[in-house]
Coordinates of C-alpha atoms in Angstrom, one line a residue:
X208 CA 29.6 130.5 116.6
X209 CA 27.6 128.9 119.5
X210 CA 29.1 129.6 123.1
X211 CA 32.0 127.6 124.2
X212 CA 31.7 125.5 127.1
X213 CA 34.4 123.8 129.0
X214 CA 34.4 120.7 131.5
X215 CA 34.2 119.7 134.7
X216 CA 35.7 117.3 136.9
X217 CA 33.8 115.9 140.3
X218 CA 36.9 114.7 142.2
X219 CA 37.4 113.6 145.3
X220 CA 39.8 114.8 147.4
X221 CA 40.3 111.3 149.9
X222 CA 39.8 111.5 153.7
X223 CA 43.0 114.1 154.4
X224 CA 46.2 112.8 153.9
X225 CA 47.2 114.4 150.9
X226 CA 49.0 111.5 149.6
X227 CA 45.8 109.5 149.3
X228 CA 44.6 111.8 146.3
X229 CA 45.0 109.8 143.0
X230 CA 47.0 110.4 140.1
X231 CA 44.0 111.6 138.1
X232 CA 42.7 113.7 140.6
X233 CA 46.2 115.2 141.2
X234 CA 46.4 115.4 137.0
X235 CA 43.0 117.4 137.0
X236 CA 44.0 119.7 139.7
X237 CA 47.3 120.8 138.1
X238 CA 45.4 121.7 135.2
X239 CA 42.1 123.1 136.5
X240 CA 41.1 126.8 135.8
X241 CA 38.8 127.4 138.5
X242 CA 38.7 124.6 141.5
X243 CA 35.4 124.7 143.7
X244 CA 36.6 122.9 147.2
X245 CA 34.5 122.0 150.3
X246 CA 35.8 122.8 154.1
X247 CA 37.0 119.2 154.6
X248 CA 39.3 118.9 151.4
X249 CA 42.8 119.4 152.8
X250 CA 44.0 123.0 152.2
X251 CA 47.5 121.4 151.0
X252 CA 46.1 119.8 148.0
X253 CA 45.4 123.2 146.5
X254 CA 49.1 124.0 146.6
X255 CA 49.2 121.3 143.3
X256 CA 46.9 124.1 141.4
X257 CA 48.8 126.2 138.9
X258 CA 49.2 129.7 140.1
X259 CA 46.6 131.7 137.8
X260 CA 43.5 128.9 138.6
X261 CA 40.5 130.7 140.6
X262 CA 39.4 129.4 143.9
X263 CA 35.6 129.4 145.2
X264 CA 35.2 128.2 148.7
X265 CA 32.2 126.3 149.4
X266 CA 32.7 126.6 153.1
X267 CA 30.1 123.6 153.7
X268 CA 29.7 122.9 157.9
X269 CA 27.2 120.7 159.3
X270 CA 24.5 123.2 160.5
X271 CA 25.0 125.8 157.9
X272 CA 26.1 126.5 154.0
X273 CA 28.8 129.0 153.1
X274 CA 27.0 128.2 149.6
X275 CA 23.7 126.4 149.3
X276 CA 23.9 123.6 147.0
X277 CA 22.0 125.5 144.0
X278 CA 24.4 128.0 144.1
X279 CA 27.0 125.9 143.9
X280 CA 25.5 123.9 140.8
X281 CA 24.9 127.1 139.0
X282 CA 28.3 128.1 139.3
X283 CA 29.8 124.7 137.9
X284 CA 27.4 125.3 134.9
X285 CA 28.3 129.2 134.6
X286 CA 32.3 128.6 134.9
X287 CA 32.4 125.9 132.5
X288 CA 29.9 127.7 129.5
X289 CA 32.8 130.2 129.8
X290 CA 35.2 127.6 128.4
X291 CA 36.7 127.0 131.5
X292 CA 38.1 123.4 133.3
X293 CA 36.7 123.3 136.5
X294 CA 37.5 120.7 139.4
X295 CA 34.4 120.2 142.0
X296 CA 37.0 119.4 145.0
X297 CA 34.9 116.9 147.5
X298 CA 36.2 115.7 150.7
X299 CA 36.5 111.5 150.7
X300 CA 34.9 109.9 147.6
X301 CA 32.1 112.8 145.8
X302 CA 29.8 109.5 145.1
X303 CA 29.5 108.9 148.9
X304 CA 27.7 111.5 150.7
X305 CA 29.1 114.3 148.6
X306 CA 25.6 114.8 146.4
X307 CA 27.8 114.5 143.4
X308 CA 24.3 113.5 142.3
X309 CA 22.7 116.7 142.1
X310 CA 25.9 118.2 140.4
X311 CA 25.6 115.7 137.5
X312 CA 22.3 116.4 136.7
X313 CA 22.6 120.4 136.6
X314 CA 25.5 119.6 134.3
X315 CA 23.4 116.8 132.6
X316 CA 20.3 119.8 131.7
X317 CA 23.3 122.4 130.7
X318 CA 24.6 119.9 128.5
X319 CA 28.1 120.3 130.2
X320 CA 30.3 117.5 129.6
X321 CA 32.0 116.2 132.6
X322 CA 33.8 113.2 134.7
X323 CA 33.8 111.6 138.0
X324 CA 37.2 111.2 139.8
X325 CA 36.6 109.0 142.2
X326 CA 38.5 109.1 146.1
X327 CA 39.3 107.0 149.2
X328 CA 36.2 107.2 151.0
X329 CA 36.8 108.4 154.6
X330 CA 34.5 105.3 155.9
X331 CA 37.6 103.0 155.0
X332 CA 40.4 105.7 154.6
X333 CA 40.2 106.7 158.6
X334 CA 39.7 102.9 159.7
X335 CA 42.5 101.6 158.4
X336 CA 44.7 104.7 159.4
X337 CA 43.4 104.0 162.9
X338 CA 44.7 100.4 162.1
X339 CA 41.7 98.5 161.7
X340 CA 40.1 96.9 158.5
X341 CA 36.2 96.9 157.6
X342 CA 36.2 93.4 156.4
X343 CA 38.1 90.1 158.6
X344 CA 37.2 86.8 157.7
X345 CA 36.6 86.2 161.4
X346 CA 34.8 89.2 162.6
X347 CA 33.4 90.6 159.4
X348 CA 32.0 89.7 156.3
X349 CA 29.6 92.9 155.3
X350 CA 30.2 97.0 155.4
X351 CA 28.1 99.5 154.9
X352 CA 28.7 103.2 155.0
X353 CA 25.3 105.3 156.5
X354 CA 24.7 109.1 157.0
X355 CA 24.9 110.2 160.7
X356 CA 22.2 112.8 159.8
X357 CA 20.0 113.6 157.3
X358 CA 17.1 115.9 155.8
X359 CA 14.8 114.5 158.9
X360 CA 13.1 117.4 160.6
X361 CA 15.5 116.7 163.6
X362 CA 18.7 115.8 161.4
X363 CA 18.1 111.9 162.6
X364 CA 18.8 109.2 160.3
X365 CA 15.4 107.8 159.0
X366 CA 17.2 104.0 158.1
X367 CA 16.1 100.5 158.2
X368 CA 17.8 100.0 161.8
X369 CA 16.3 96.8 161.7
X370 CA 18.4 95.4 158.8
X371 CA 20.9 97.7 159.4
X372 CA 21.6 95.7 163.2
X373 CA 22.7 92.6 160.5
X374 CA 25.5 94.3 159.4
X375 CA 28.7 92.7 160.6
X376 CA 30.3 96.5 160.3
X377 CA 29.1 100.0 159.9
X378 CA 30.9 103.2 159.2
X379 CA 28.7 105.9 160.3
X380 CA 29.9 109.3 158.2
X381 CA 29.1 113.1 160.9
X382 CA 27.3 110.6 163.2
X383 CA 28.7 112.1 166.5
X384 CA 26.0 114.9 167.0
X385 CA 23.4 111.4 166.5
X386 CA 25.4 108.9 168.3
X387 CA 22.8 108.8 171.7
X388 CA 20.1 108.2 168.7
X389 CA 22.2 105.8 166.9
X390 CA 23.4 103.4 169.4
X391 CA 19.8 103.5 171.4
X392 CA 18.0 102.2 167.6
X393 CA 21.0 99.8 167.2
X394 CA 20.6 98.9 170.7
X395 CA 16.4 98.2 170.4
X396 CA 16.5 96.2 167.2
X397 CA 19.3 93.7 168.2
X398 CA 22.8 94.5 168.1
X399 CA 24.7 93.5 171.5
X400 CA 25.4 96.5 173.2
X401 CA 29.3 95.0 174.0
X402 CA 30.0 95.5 170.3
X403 CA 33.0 97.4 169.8
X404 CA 33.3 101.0 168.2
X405 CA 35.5 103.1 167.5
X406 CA 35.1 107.4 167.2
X407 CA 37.5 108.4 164.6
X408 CA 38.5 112.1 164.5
X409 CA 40.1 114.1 161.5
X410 CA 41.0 110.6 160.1
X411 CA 44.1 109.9 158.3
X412 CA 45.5 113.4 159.1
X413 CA 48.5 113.9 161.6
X414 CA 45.6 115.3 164.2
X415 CA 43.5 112.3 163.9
X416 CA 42.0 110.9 167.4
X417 CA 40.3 107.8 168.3
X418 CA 38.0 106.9 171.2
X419 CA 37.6 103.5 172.1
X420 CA 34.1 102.4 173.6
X421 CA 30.9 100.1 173.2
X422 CA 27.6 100.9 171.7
X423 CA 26.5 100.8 175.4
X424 CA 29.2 103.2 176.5
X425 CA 31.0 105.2 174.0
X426 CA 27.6 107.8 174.3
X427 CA 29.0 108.8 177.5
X428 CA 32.3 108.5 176.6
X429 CA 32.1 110.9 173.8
X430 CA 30.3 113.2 175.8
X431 CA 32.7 113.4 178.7
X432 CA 35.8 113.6 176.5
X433 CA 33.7 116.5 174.4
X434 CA 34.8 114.1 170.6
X435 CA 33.5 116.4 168.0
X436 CA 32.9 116.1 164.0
X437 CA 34.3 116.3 161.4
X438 CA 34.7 112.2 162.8
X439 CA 33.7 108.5 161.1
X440 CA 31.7 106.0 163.8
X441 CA 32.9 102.4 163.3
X442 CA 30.8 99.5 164.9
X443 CA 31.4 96.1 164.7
X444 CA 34.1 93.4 165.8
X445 CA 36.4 94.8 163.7
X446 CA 37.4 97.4 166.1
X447 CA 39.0 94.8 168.1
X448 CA 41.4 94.4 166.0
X449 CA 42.9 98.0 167.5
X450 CA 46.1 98.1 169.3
X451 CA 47.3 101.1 170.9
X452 CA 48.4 102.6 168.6
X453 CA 48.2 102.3 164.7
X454 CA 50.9 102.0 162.3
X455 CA 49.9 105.6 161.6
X456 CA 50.0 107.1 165.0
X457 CA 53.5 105.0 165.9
X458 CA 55.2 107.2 163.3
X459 CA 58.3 108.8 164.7
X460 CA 56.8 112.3 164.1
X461 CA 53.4 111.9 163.6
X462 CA 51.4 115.1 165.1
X463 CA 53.6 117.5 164.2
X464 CA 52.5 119.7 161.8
X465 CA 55.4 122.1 160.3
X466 CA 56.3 125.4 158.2
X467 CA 59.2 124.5 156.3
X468 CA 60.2 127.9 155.3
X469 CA 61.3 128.5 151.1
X470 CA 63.5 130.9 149.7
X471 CA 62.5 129.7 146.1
X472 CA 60.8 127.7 143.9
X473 CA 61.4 123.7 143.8
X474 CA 60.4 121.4 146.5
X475 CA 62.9 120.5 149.7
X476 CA 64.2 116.9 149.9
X477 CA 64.1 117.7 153.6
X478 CA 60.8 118.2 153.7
X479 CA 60.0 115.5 152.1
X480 CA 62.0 113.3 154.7
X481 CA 60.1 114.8 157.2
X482 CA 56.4 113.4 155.5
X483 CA 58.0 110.2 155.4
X484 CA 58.8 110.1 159.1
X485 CA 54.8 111.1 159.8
X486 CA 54.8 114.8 160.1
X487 CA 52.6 117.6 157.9
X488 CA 54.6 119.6 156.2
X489 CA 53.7 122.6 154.4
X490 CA 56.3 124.3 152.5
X491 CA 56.0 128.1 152.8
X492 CA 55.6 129.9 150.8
X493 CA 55.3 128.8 147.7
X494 CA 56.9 130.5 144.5
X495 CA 56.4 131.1 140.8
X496 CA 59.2 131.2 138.4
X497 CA 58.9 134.1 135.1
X498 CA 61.7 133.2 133.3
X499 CA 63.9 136.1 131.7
X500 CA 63.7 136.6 127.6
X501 CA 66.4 139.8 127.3
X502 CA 69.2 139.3 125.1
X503 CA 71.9 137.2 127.0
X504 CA 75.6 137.6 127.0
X505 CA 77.9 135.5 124.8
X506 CA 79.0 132.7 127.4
X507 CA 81.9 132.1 125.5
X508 CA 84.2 135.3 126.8
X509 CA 84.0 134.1 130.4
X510 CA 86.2 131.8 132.8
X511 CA 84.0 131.2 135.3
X512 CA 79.7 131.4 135.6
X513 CA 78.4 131.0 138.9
X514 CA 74.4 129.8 139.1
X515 CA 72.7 130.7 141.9
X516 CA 70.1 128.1 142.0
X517 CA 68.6 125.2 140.3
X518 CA 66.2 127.4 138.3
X519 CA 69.2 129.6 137.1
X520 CA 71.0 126.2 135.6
X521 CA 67.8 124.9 133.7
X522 CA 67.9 128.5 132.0
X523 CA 71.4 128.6 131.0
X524 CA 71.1 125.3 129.7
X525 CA 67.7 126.5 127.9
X526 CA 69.9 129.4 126.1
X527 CA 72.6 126.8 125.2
X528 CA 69.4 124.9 123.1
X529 CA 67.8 127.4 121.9
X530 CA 71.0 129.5 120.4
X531 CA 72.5 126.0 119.1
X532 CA 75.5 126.4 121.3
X533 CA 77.2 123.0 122.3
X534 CA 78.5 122.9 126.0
X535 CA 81.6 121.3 124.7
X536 CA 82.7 125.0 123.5
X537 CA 82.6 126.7 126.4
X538 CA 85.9 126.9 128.3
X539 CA 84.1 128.1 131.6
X540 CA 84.3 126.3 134.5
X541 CA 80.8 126.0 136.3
X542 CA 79.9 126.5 139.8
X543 CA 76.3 126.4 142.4
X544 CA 76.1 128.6 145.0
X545 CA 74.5 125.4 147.0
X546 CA 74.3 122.3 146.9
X547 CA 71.2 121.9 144.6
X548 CA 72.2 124.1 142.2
X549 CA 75.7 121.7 141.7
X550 CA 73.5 119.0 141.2
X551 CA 71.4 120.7 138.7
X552 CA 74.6 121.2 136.5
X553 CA 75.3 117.6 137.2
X554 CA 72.8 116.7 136.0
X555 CA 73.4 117.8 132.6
X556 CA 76.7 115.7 132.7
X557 CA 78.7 118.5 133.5
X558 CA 81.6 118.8 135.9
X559 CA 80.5 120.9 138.8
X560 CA 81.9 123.1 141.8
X561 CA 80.9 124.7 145.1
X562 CA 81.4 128.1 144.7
X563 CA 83.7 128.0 148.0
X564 CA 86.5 126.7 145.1
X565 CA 86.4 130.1 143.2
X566 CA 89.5 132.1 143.0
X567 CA 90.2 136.5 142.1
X568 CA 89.5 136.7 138.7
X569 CA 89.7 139.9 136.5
X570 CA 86.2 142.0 136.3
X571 CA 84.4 141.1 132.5
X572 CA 85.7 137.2 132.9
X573 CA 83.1 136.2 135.8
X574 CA 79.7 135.4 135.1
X575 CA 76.8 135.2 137.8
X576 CA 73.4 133.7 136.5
X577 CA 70.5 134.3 139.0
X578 CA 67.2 135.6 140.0
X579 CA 66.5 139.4 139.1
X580 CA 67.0 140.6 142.7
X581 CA 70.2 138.9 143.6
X582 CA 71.8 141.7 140.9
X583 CA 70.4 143.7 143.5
X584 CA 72.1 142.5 146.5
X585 CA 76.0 143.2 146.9
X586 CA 78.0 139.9 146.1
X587 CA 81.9 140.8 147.6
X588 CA 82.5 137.3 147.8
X589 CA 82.4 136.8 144.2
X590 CA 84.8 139.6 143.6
X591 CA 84.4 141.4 140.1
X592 CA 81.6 139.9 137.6
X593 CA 78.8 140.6 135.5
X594 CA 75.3 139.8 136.9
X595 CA 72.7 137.9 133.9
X596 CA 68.9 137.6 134.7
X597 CA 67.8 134.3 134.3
X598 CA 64.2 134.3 135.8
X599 CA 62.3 136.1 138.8
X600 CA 60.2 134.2 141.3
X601 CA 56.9 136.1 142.6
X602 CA 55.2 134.4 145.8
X603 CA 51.8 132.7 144.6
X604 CA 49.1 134.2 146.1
X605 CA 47.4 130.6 147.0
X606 CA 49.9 130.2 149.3
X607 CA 49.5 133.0 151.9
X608 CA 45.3 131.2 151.4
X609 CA 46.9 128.2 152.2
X610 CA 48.3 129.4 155.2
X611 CA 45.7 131.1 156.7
X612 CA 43.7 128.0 156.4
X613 CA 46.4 126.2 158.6
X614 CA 46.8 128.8 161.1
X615 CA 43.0 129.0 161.4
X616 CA 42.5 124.9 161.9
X617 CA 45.9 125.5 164.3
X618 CA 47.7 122.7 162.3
X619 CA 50.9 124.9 162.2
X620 CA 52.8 123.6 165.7
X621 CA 56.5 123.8 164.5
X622 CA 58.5 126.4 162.4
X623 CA 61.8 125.3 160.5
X624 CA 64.0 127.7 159.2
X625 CA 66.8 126.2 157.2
X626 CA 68.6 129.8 156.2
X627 CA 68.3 133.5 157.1
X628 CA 67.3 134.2 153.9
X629 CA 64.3 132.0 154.5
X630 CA 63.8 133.9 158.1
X631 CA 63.2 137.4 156.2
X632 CA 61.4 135.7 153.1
X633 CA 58.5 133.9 155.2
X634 CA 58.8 137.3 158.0
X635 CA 57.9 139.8 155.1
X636 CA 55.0 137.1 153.9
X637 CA 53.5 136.0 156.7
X638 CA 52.7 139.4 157.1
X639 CA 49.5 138.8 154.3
X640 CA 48.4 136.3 156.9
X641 CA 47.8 138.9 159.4
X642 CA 51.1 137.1 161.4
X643 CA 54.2 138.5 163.2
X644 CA 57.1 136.5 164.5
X645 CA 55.9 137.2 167.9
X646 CA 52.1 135.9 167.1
X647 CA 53.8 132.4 165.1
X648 CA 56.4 132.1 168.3
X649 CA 53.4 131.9 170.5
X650 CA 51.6 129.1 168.8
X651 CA 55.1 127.3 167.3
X652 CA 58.6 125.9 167.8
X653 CA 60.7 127.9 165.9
X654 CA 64.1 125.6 164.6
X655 CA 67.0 127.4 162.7
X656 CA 69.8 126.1 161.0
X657 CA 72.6 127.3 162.3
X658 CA 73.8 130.8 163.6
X659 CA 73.2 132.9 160.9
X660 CA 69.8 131.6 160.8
X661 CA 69.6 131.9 164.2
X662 CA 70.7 135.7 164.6
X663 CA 68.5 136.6 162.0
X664 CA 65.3 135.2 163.3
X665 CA 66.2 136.7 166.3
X666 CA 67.0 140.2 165.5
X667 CA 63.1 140.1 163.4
X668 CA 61.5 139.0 166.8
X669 CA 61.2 135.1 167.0
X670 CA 61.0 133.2 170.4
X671 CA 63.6 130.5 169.1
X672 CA 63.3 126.9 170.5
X673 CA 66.4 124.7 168.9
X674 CA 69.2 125.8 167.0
X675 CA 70.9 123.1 165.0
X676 CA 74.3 123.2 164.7
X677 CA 74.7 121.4 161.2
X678 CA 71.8 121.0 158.9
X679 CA 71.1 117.2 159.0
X680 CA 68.5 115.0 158.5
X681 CA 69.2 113.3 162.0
X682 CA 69.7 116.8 163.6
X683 CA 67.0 117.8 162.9
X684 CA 64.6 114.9 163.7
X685 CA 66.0 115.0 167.3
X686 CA 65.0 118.4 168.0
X687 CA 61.8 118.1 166.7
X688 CA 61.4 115.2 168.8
X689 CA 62.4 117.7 171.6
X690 CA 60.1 120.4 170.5
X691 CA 57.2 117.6 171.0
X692 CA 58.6 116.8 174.6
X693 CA 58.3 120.3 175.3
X694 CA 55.0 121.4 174.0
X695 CA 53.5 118.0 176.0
X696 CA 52.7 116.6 172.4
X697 CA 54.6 112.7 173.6

């Protein structure tokens, strides 16, 4: 039998936002064995990877190479003749800039088939989150998208300037070291120094920055201000089209960048209203569920079964399936330990309750249905019962990488803890990140939801900055709006 080989995807990632990735791109990543990422590919987007894929970090930075680019064809080739499905993660689109070239044609001589995913290019991705467009029918009709530096013996663009001056707007990609050589050939082969330009920094994510200037001044602006790559140049009378702010910046929390601290697996509909109002939100950590195969007990001989989370419904439900039992027999009255997990059972068409409705019930005729360690925890609320093991949930190891990435970029400014068990679930974690709750109260706001939250964050060490007295959307938007006004960040 000849060797089997897999494939490879060459995707691009988009300019940061992580909602900007496409569908396919998203598709390939869920399903990727081994994912190959560059240093501007946001670390969030490898959360979407399923918890056994391999990670190789290609660390690429302007003046030097974690992995030179040989290496990192030869691994593309070596990962997929192992039968594996590799993703190439680029930053932006991998047909701009990204040298997908070079890739294809090591797969191309390996005989490795492959696909291009393509991205939102930063070039038009970060001007249009800065609010301006690369085309107007009154101030501009062409685009093009240039290197700021190249494989010059000085690292300065060898381009047609002369042409290049015709161009109603250009998006100059890592220009910033170049931008005294850039503007002075602009300048000597015809375009008006007034024209407008824009330095966009760490487009589309929530610490993007933009300097304003001129190609005659924003040189010296840059320099003063000390603007910095990882940024897009934009020149041309497009950029007049700026108003203070974009629609992107005027988001109620754009900026803030928060740790929404999980207990479990599923994703937070409060985190999720928090990216909508403009913030970064990374949901930590993040958890695997291994759902339970031992024999079950017949849910027949019980009054009352109590789930402790969504996870713990889908399972019951599962059982119910796969032994043929219809939910119509059962004479047990169902209840969820929170809110989601009453909406789970709802959602199978079933009457629900909180478990604040239970009542004393002879031992043997309660049933609780939970996560392998909560039959390790004492339960005297519930009274007598019989514990069943639906599923354990192990912390994916991607996340504490995913982490330590944020920390390291400092895009972690705000820490919201929505339970006490989430205060001593992301305190014995963060610990892989080299973090204590003193070291994350230095550098972040720490928000609890309510007392017992509250207490317990204290009692482990945190500095806390807002404690919310009822866990609401609006409450909670409020203090964070606070914990911007205190930090300086509005």
């Amino acid at each position: 039998m000849g060797e089997q080989k897999g494939y490879v995807f060459l995707v691009g990632a988009g300019p940061g936002d992580v909602r900007l990735l496409t569908l396919k791109g998203e598709q390939v990543i869920k399903e990727a064995d081994v994912i190959l990422y560059d240093r501007l590919v946001n670390p969030l987007l490898l959360e979407l990877a399923k918890p056994e894929a391999e990670f190789v970090y290609c660390g690429k930075l302007p003046d030097r190479h974690l992995l030179r680019q040989e290496s990192i064809n030869e691994l593309l080739v070596t990962y997929s003749q192992a039968g594996k499905r590799v993703v190439r993660l680029k930053g932006g689109d991998p047909s701009v800039f990204g040298r997908v070239g070079e890739e294809v044609q090591a797969l191309e001589q390996a005989g490795i088939p492959y696909e291009i995913v393509p991205g939102i290019t930063a070039g038009i991705g970060a001007a249009t989150y800065a609010g301006v467009p690369v085309t107007h029918r009154d101030h501009g009709a062409s685009f093009a998208m240039v290197t700021g530096h190249d494989k010059s013996d000085n690292g300065q663009p060898l381009l047609d300037w002369r042409g290049l001056a015709t161009i109603d707007t250009i998006a100059f990609y890592m220009g910033v070291k170049n931008l005294p050589y850039i503007c002075e050939q602009l300048l000597a082969h015809g375009k008006p120094g007034q024209t407008p330009v824009l330095l966009i920094q760490w487009g589309t994510l929530g610490k993007q920055k933009v300097l304003e200037g001129t190609i005659a001044t924003i040189s010296d602006e840059a320099r003063r201000v000390g603007f910095s790559n990882p940024a897009i140049t934009l020149i041309g009378d497009v950029a007049k089209l700026r108003t203070k702010e974009s629609w992107f910046e005027r988001q109620p929390l754009f900026g803030m960048h928060i740790l929404f601290a999980r207990t479990g697996g599923g994703k937070s509909e409060i985190a999720a209203q928090l990216t909508g109002l403009g913030a970064t939100v990374f949901e930590y950590p993040r958890f695997q569920t291994i759902w339970e195969s031992a024999p079950v007990p017949s849910f027949a001989e019980f009054q009352e079964i109590i789930f402790h989370s969504p996870a713990s419904v889908h399972w019951f439900f599962a059982r119910l399936k796969e032994q043929r039992v219809d939910i119509r027999s059962l004479t047990a009255d169902l209840y969820g330990a929170s809110g989601k997990s009453v909406k789970a059972i709802e959602s199978y068409a079933c009457l629900a309750y909180p478990v604040t409705k239970l009542t004393p019930h002879q031992q043997g005729k309660r049933l609780v249905i939970g996560e392998k360690k909560v039959g390790e925890r004492l339960l005297p609320d519930y009274g007598s019962y019989q514990f069943c093991r639906s599923h354990r949930e192990t912390v994916v190891a991607q996340s504490h990488m995913t982490c330590r990435r944020l920390l390291e970029e400092d895009r972690i400014d705000t820490i919201v803890f929505p339970s006490a068990e989430a205060v001593r679930v992301v305190t014995e974690e963060i610990k892989a990140c080299s973090q204590t709750p003193a070291s994350l109260s230095s550098r972040a706001a720490v928000i609890c939801f309510g007392p017992a939250s509250a207490n317990e964050a204290q009692r482990l060490g945190y500095e806390i900055t807002e404690t919310l007295q009822e866990p609401a959307r609006e409450a909670l938007r409020e203090a964070l709006m606070k914990a911007q006004l205190a930090k300086g960040r509005v």
